[in-house]
Tab-separated table of C-alpha atoms in Angstrom:
chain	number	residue	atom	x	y	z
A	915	UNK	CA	-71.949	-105.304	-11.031
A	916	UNK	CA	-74.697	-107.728	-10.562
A	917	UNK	CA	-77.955	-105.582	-10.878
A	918	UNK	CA	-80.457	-105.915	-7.701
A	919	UNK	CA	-83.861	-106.729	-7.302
A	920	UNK	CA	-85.047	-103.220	-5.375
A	921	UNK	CA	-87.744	-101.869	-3.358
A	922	UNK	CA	-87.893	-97.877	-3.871
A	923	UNK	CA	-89.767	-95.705	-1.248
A	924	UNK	CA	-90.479	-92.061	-1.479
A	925	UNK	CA	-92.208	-89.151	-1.649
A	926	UNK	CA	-91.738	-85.442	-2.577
A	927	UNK	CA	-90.016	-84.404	-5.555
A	928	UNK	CA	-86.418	-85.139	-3.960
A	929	UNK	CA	-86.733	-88.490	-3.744
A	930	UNK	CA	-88.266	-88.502	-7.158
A	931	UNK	CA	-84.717	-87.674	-8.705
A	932	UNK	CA	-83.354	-90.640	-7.106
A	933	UNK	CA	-86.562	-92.990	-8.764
A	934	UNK	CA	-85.513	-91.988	-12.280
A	935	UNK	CA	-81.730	-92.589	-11.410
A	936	UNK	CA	-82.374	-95.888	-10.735
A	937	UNK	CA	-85.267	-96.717	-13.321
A	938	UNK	CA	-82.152	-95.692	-16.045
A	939	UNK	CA	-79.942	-98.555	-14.143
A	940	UNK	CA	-79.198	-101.949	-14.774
A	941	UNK	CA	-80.847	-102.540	-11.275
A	942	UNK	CA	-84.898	-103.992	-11.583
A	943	UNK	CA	-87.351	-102.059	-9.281
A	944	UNK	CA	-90.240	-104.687	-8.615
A	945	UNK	CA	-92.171	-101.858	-6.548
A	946	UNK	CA	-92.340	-98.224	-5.247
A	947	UNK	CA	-93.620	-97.525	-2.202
A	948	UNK	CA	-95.248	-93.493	-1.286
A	949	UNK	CA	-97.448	-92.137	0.612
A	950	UNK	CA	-101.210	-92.269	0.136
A	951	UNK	CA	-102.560	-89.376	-2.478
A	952	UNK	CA	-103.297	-86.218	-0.192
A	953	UNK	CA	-106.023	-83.300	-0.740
A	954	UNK	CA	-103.675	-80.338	-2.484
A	955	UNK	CA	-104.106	-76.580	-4.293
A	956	UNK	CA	-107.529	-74.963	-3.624
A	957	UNK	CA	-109.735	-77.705	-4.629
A	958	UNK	CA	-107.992	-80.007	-1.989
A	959	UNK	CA	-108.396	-82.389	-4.566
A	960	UNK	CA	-106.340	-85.706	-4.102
A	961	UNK	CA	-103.183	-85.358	-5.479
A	962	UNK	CA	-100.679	-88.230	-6.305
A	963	UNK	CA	-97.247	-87.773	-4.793
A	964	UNK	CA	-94.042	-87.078	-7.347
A	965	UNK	CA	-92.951	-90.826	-7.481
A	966	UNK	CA	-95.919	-92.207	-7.704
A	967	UNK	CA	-96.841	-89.305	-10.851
A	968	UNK	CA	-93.191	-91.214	-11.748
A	969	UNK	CA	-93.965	-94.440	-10.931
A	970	UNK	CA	-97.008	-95.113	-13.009
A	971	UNK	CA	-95.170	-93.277	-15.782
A	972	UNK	CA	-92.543	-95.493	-15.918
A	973	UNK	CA	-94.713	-98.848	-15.438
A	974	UNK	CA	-93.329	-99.852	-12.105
A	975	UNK	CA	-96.624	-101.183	-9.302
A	976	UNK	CA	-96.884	-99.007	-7.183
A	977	UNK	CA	-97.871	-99.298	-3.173
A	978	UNK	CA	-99.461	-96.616	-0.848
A	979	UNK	CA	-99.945	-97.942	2.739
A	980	UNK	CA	-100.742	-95.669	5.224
A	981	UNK	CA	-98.267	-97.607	7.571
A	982	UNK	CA	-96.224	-100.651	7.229
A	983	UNK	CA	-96.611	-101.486	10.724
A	984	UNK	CA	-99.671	-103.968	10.282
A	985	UNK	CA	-98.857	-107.792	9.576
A	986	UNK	CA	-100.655	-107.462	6.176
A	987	UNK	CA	-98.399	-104.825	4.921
A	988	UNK	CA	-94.949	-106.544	6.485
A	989	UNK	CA	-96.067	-109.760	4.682
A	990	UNK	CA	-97.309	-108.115	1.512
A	991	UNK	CA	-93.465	-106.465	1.135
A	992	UNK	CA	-91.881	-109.304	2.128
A	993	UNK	CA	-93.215	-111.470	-0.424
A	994	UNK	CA	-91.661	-109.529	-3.446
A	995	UNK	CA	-88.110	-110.947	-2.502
A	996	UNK	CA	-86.096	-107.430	-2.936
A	997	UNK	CA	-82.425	-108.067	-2.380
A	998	UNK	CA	-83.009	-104.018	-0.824
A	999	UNK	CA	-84.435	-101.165	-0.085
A	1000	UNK	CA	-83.853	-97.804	-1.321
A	1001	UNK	CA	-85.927	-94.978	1.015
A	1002	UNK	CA	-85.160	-91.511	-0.073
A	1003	UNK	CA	-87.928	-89.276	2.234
A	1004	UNK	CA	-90.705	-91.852	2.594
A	1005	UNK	CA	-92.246	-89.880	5.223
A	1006	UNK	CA	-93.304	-93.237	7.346
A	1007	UNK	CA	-91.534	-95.048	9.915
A	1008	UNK	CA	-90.046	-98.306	8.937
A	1009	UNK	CA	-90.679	-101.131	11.408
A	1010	UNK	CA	-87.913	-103.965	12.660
A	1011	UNK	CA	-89.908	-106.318	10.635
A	1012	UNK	CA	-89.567	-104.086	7.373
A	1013	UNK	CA	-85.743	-103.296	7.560
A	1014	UNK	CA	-84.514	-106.869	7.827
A	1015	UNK	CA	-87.291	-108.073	4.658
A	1016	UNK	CA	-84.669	-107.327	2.423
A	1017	UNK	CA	-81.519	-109.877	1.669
A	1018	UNK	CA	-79.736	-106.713	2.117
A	1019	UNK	CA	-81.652	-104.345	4.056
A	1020	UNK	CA	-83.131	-100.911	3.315
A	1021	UNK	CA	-80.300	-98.131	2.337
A	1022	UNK	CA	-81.614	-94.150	2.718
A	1023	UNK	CA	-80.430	-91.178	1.193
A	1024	UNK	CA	-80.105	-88.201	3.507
A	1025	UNK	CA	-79.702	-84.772	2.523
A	1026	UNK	CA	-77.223	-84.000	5.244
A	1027	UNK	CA	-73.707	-85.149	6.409
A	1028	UNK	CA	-74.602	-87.263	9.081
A	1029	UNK	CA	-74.328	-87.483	12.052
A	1030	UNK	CA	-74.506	-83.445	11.804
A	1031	UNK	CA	-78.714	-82.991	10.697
A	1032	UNK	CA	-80.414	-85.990	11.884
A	1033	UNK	CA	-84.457	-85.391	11.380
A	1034	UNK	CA	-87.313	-83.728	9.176
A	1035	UNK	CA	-85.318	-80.857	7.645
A	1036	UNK	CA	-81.676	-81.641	7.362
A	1037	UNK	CA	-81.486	-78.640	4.586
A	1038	UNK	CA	-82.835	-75.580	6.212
A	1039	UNK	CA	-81.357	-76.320	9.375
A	1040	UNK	CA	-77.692	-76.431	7.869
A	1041	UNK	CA	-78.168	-73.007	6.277
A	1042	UNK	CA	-80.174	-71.716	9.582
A	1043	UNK	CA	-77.135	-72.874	11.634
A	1044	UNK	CA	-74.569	-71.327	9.458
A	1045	UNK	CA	-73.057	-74.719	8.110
A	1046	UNK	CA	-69.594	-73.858	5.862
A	1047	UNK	CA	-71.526	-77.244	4.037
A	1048	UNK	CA	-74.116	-79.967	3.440
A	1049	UNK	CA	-74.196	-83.096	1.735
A	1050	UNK	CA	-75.501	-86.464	0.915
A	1051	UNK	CA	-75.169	-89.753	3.264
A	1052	UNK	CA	-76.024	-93.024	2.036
A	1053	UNK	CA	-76.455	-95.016	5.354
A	1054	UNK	CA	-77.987	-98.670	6.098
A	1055	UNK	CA	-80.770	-97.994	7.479
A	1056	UNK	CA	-81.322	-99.475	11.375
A	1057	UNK	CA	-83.991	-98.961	13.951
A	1058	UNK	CA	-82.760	-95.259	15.045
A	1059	UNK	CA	-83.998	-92.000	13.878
A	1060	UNK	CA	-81.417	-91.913	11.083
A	1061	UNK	CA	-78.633	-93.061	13.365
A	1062	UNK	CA	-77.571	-96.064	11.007
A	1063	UNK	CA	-74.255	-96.884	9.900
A	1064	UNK	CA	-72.621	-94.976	6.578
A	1065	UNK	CA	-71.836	-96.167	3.575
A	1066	UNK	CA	-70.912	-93.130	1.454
A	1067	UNK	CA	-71.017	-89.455	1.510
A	1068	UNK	CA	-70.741	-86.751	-0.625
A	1069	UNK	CA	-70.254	-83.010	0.685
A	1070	UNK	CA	-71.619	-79.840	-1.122
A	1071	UNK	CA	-70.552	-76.132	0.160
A	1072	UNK	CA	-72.877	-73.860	1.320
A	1073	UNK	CA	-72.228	-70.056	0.172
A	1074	UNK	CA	-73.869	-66.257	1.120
A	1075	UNK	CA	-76.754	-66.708	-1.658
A	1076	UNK	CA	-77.575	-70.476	-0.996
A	1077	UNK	CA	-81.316	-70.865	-0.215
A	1078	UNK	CA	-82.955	-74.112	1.040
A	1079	UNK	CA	-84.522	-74.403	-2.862
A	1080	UNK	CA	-80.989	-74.207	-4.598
A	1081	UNK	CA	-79.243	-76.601	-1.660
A	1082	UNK	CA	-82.449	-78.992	-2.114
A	1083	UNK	CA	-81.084	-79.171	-6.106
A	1084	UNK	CA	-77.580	-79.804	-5.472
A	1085	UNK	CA	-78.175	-82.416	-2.531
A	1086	UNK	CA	-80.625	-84.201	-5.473
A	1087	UNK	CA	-78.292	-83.735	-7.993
A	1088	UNK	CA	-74.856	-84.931	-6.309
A	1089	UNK	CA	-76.814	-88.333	-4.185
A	1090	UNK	CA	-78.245	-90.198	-7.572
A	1091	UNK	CA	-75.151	-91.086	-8.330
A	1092	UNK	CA	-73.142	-91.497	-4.896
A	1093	UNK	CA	-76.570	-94.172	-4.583
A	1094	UNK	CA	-75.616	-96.011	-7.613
A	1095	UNK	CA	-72.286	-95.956	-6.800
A	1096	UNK	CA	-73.238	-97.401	-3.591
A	1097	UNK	CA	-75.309	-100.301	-5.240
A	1098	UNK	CA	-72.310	-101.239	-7.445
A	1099	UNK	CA	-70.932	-102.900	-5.026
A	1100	UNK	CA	-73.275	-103.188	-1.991
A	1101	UNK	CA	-71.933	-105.630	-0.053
A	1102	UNK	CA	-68.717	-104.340	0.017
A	1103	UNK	CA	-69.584	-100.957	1.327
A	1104	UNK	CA	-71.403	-102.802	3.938
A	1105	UNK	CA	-68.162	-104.238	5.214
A	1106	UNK	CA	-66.893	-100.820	5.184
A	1107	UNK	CA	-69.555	-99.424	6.694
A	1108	UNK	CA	-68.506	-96.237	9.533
A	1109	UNK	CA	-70.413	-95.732	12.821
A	1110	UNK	CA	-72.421	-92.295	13.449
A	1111	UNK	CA	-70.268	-90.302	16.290
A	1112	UNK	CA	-73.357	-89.951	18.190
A	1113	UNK	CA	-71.803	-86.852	20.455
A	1114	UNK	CA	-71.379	-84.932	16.718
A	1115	UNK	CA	-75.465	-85.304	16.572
A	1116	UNK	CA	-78.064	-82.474	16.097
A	1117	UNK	CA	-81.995	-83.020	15.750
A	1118	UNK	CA	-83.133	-81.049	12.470
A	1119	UNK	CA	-86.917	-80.296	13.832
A	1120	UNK	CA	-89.893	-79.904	11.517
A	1121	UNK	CA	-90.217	-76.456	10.045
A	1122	UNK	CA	-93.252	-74.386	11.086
A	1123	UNK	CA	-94.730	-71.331	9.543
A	1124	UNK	CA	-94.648	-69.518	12.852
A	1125	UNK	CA	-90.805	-69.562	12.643
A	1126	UNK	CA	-90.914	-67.554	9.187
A	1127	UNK	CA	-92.144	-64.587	11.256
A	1128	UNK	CA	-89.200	-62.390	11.264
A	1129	UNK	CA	-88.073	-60.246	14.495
A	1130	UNK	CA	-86.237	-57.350	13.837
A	1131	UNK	CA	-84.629	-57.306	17.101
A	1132	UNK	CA	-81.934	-60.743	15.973
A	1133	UNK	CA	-78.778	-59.781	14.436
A	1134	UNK	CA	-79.008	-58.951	10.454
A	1135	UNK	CA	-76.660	-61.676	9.904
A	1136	UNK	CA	-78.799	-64.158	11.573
A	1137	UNK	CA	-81.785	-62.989	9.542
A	1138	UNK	CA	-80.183	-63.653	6.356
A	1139	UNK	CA	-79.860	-67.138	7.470
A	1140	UNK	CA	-83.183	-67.741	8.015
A	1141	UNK	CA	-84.207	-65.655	5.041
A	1142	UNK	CA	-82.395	-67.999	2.950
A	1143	UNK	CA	-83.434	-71.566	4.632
A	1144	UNK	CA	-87.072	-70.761	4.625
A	1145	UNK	CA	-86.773	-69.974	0.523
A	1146	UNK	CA	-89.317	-71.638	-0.613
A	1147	UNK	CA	-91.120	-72.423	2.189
A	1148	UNK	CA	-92.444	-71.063	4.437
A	1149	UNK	CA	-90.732	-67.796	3.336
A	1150	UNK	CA	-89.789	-65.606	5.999
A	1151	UNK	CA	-92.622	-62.462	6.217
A	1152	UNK	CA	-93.179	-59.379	8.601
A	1153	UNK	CA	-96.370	-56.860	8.541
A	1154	UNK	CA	-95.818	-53.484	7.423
A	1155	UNK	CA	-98.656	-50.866	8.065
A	1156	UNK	CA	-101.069	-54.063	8.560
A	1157	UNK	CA	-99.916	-55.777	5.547
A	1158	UNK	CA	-98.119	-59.488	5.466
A	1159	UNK	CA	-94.649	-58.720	3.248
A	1160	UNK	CA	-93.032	-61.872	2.370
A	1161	UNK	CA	-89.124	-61.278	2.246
A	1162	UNK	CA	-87.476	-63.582	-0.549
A	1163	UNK	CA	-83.905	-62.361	-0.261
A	1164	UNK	CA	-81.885	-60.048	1.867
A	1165	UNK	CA	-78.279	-59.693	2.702
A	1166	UNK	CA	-76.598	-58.092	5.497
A	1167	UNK	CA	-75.325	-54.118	4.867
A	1168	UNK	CA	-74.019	-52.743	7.493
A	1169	UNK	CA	-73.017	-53.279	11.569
A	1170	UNK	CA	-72.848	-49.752	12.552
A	1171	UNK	CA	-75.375	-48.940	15.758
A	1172	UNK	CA	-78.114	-46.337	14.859
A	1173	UNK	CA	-80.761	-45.082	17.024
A	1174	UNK	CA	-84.006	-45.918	14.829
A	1175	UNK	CA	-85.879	-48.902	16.302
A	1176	UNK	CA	-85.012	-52.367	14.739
A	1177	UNK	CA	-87.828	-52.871	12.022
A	1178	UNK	CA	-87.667	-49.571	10.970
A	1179	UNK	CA	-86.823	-48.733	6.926
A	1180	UNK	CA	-83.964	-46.121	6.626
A	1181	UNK	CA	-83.082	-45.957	3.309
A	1182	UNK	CA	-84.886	-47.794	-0.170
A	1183	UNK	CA	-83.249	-47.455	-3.396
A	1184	UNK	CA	-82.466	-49.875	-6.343
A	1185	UNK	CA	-79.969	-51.773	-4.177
A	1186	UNK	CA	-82.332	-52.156	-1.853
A	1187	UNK	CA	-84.525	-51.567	1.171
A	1188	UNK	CA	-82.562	-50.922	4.253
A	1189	UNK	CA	-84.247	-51.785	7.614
A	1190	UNK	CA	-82.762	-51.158	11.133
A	1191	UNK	CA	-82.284	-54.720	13.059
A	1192	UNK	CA	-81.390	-55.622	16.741
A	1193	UNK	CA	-77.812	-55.783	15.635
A	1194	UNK	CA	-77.058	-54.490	12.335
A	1195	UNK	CA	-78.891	-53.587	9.214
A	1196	UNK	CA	-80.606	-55.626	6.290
A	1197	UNK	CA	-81.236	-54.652	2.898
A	1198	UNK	CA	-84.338	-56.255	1.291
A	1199	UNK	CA	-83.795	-57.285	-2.322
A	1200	UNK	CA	-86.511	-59.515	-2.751
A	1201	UNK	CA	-89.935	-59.256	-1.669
A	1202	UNK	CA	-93.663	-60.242	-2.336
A	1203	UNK	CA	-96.733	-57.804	-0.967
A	1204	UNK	CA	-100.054	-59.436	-0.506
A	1205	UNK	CA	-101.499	-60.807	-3.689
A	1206	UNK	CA	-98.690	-59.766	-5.887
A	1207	UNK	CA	-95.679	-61.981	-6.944
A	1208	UNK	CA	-91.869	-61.771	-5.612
A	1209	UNK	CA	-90.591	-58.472	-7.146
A	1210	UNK	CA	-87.006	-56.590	-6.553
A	1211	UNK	CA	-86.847	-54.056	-4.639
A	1212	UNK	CA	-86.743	-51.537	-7.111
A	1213	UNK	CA	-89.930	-52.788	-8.763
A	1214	UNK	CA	-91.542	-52.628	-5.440
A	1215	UNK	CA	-90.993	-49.272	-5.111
A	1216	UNK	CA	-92.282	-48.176	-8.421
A	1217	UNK	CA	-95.861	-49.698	-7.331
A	1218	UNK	CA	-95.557	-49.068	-3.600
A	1219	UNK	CA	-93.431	-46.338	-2.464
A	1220	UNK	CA	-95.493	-44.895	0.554
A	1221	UNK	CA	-95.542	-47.900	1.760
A	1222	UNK	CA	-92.099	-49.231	2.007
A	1223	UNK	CA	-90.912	-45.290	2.650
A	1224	UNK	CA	-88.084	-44.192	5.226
A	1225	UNK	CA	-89.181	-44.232	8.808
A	1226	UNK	CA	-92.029	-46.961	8.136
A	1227	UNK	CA	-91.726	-49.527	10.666
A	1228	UNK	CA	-92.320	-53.477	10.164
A	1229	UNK	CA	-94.229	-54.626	13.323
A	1230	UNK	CA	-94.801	-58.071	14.936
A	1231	UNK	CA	-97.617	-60.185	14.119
A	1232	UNK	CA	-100.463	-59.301	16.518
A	1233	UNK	CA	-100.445	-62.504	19.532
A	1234	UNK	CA	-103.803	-63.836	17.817
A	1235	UNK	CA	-102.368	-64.104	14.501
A	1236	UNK	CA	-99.071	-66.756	15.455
């Protein structure tokens, strides 16, 4: 293997994993590229993004445009002579001019087996869909939304108690070293490179908090799937008796038709709290009331038992509140 001169661009703590992969190589990273420091926790003071926290660590210059579409910027990444690119969730767009700077262009990790969750959030939307499985794609990187060729992949399943936390991990855990793999021979995966089937493709939209609000009306089986890909964020929630409950896990319990409106709690116990849905029933094991922490359900009940009592009924978020 003849290590490479790289380029590394990231952000969150996902792409993070990949930095310290690649810092233990043989391979040299000249420079890491991230996303300016952005206002964060209650002070909104500015707050330096996981690679960068990382980067400095580990001694490697670091670079924070806040695009790379200027002729400054293209020059000023040119002129460190990378043989490539390695973007892992940069978070900006990457101009023409950018992903032919490199001798060998810019490579990306994606949490997802392409062409199945091209987008923002690959992760939640496999789990949300029902996926059997994930994985990790390392594709060359061209001037598409994540529609480049692919140079390696690496699937992960996807079971009843994943969440979008525990699939983040694996997808982390299981692309470091398809990556390095990649890099041990570059060129020739490049040869071997496979086309996207572009008719297989799905757009993986942004998440927004709106979509955590649950309705009680969807099936109980489709609620668990959204229960699980919105763990951590933005957690799925519904207002009981004017309070926001945040629901952190649930699992389907039953399909049988009963005549109490969906939302409404028919049973709580230790196993759980059991709530009427559209189709089917779900019982609550997890859940966080306002300004407390995530508690089971049977430590819920010892604090708040009125509230989460038979025949209560979660309600929709008043109009003015989405």
């Amino acid at each position: 293997m003849t290590p490479l001169k790289l380029i590394f661009a990231g952000t969150p703590e996902f792409s993070a994993s990949h930095l310290k992969a690649l810092n233990e190589s043989e391979h040299q990273l000249i420079a890491v590229y991230t996303q300016p420091d952005r206002p964060a926790g209650r002070g909104k003071k500015l707050q330096a993004s996981p690679v960068k926290q990382f980067a400095e660590a580990a001694g490697i210059p670091v670079y924070q445009p806040a695009s790379l579409k200027t002729p400054e910027a293209q020059a000023e990444l040119a002129a460190l002579g990378a043989d490539a690119m390695i973007v892992v969730a940069y978070g900006l767009i990457l101009p023409t001019e950018v992903l032919q700077a490199p001798r060998l262009g810019c490579i990306n990790v994606h949490a997802s087996l392409l062409p199945r969750w091209r987008g923002a959030a690959p992760i939640q939307r496999a789990i949300e869909a029902g996926d059997a499985q994930s994985g990790t794609t390392i594709m060359q990187m061209d001037a598409g939304l994540d529609t480049g060729a692919m140079l390696a992949t690496a699937s992960v399943p996807i079971g009843p108690e994943t969440t979008a936390a525990s699939l983040h991990d694996e997808l982390a855990h299981c692309g470091a070293p398809l990556l390095l793999d990649v890099l041990a021979d570059l060129p020739g995966h490049q040869q071997r490179a496979q086309q996207q089937d572009d008719s297989q493709a799905n757009y993986a939209h942004k998440i927004l908090k709106a979509e955590a609000e649950i309705d009680w009306h969807r099936d109980a089986a489709e609620l668990d799937l959204a229960i699980r890909a919105f763990n951590p964020f933005p957690v799925c929630f519904s207002l009981l008796n004017g309070q926001r409950v945040k629901i952190w896990s649930a699992r389907p319990a039953g399909n049988a038709p009963l005549g109490e409106p969906p939302g409404t709690i028919l049973r709580a116990g230790r196993d759980g709290i059991l709530v009427n849905c559209g189709t089917g029933q779900l019982a609550i094991e997890r859940l966080q009331l306002p300004g407390g922490k995530p508690l089971s359900a049977e430590q819920a009940l010892n604090g708040s038992a009125d509230l989460l009592s038979p025949g209560t009924q979660f309600q929709p978020l008043p109009q003015a509140e989405n």
